[in-house]
PDB file of C-alpha atoms in Angstrom:
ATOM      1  CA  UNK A  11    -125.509 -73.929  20.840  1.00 94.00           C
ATOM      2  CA  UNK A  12    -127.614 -75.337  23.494  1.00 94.00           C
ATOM      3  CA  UNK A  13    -128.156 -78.660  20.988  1.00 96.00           C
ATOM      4  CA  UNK A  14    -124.055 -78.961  21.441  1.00 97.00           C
ATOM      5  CA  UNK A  15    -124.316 -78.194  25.384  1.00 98.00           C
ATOM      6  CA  UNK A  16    -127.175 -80.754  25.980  1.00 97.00           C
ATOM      7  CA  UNK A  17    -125.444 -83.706  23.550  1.00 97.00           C
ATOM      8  CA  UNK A  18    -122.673 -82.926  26.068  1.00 97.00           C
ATOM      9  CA  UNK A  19    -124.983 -83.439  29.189  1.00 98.00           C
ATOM     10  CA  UNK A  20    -126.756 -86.242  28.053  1.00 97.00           C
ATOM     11  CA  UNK A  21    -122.919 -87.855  27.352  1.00 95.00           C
ATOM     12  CA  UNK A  22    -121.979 -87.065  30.774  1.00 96.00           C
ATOM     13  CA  UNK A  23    -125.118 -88.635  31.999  1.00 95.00           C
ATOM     14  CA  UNK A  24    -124.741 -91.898  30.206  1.00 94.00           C
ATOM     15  CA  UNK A  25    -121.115 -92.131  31.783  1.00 93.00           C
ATOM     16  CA  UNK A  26    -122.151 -92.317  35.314  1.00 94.00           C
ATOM     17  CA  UNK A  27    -125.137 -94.383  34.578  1.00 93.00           C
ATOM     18  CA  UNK A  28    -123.255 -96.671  33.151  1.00 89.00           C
ATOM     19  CA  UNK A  29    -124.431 -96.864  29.813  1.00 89.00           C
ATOM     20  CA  UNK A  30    -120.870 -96.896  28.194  1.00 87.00           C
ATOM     21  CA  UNK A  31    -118.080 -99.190  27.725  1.00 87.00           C
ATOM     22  CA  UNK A  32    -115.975 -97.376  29.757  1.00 85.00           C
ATOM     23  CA  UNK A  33    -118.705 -97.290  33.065  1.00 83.00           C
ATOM     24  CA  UNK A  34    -116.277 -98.754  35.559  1.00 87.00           C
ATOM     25  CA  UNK A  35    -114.407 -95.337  35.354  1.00 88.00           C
ATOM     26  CA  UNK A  36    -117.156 -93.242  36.272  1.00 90.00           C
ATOM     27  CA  UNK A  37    -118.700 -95.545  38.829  1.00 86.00           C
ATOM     28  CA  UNK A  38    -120.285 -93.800  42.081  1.00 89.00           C
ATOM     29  CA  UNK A  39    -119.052 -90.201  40.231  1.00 95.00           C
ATOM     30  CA  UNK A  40    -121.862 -87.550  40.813  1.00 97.00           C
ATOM     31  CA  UNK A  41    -123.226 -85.128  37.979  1.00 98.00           C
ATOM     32  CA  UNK A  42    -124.827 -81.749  38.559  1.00 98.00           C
ATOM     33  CA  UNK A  43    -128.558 -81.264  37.218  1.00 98.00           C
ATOM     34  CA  UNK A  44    -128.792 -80.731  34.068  1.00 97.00           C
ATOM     35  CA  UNK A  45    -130.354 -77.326  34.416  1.00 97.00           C
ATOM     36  CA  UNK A  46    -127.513 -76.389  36.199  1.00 97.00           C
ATOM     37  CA  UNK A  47    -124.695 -77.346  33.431  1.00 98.00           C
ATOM     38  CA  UNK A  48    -126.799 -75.862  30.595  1.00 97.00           C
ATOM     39  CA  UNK A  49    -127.118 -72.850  32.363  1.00 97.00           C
ATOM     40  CA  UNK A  50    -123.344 -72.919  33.882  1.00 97.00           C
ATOM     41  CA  UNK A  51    -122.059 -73.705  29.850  1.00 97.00           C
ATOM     42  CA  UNK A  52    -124.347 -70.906  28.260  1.00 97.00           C
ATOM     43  CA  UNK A  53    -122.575 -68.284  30.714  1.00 97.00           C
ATOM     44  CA  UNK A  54    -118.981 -69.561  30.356  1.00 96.00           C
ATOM     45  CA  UNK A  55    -116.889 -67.438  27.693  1.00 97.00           C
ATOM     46  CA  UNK A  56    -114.283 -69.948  27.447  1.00 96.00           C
ATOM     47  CA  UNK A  57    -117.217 -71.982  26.146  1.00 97.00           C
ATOM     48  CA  UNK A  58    -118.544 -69.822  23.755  1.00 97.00           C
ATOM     49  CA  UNK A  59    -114.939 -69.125  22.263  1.00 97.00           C
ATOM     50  CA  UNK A  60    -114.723 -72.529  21.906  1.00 97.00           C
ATOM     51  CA  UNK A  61    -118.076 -73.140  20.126  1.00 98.00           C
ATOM     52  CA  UNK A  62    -117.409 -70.222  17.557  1.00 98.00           C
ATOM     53  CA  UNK A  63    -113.842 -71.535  16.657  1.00 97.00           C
ATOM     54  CA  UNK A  64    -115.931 -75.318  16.254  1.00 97.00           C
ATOM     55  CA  UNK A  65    -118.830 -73.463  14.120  1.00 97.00           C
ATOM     56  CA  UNK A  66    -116.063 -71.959  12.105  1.00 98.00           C
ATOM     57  CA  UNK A  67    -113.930 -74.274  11.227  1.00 98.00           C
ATOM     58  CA  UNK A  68    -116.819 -76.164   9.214  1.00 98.00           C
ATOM     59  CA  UNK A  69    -117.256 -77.929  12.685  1.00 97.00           C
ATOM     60  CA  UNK A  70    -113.893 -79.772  12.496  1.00 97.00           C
ATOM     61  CA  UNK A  71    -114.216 -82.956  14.895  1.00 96.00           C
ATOM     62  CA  UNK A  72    -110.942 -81.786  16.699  1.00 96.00           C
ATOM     63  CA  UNK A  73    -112.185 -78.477  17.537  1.00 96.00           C
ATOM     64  CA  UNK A  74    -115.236 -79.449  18.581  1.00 97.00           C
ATOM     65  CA  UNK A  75    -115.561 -78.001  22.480  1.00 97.00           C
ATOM     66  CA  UNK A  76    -115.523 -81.450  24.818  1.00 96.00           C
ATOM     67  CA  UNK A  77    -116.180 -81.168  28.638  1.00 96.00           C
ATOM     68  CA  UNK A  78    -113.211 -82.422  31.343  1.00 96.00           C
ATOM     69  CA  UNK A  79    -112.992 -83.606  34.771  1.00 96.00           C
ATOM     70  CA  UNK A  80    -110.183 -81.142  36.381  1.00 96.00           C
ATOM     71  CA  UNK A  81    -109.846 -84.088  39.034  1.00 96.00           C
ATOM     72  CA  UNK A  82    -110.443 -87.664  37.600  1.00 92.00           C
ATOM     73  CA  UNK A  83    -111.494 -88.838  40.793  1.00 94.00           C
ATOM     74  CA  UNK A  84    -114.244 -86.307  41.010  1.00 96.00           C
ATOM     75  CA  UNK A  85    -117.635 -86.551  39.377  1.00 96.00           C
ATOM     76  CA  UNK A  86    -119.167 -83.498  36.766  1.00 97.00           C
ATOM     77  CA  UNK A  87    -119.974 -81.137  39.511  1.00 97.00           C
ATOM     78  CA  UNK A  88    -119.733 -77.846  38.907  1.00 95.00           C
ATOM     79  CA  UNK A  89    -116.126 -76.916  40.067  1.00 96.00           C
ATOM     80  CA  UNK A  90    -114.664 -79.896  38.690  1.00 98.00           C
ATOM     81  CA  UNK A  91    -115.009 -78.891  35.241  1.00 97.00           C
ATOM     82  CA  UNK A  92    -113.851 -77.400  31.944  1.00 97.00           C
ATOM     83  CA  UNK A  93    -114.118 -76.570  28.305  1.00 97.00           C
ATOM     84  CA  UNK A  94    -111.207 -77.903  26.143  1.00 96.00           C
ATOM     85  CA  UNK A  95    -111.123 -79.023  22.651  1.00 95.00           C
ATOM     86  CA  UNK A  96    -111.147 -83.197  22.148  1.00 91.00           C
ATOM     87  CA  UNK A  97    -108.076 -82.413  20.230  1.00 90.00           C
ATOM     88  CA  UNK A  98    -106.623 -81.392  23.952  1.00 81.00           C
ATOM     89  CA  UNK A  99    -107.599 -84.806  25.609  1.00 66.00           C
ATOM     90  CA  UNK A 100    -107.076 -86.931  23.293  1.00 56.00           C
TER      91      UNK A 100
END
């Protein structure tokens, strides 16, 4: 579980670093510490629902629990995000 949570993180982090194709959209966002999101993902149920439907489906790509920006405009801090499945936002 924390393997999935910190993949996530590090994802994040490369976003706003601009280590991605797609850097111009997350340019100037800010990011909470990484302690803080690990901690903040490990204590969320709608999280851990999340996770366990992933796990059980045979970890189905669709399923799999992908972090969102409530507020595009915002960066990853900690009230500007949520759990949904990539099958949600794509």
């Amino acid at each position: 579980i924390e393997g999935k949570i910190k993949r996530t993180y590090n994802a994040m982090n490369m976003r706003v670093t601009g280590h991605t194709d797609f850097a111009h959209l997350y340019e100037g966002k800010s990011i909470c510490s990484r302690e803080e999101f690990i901690q903040w993902a490990l204590n969320d149920p709608e999280f851990k629902l999340l996770f366990d439907a992933w796990t059980d489906s045979g970890y189905v790509f669709k399923l799999s629990p992908s972090i969102d920006r409530i507020d595009s405009d915002k960066g990853y801090d900690m009230d500007n995000m949520q759990w949904l499945t990539v099958s949600v936002k794509m």
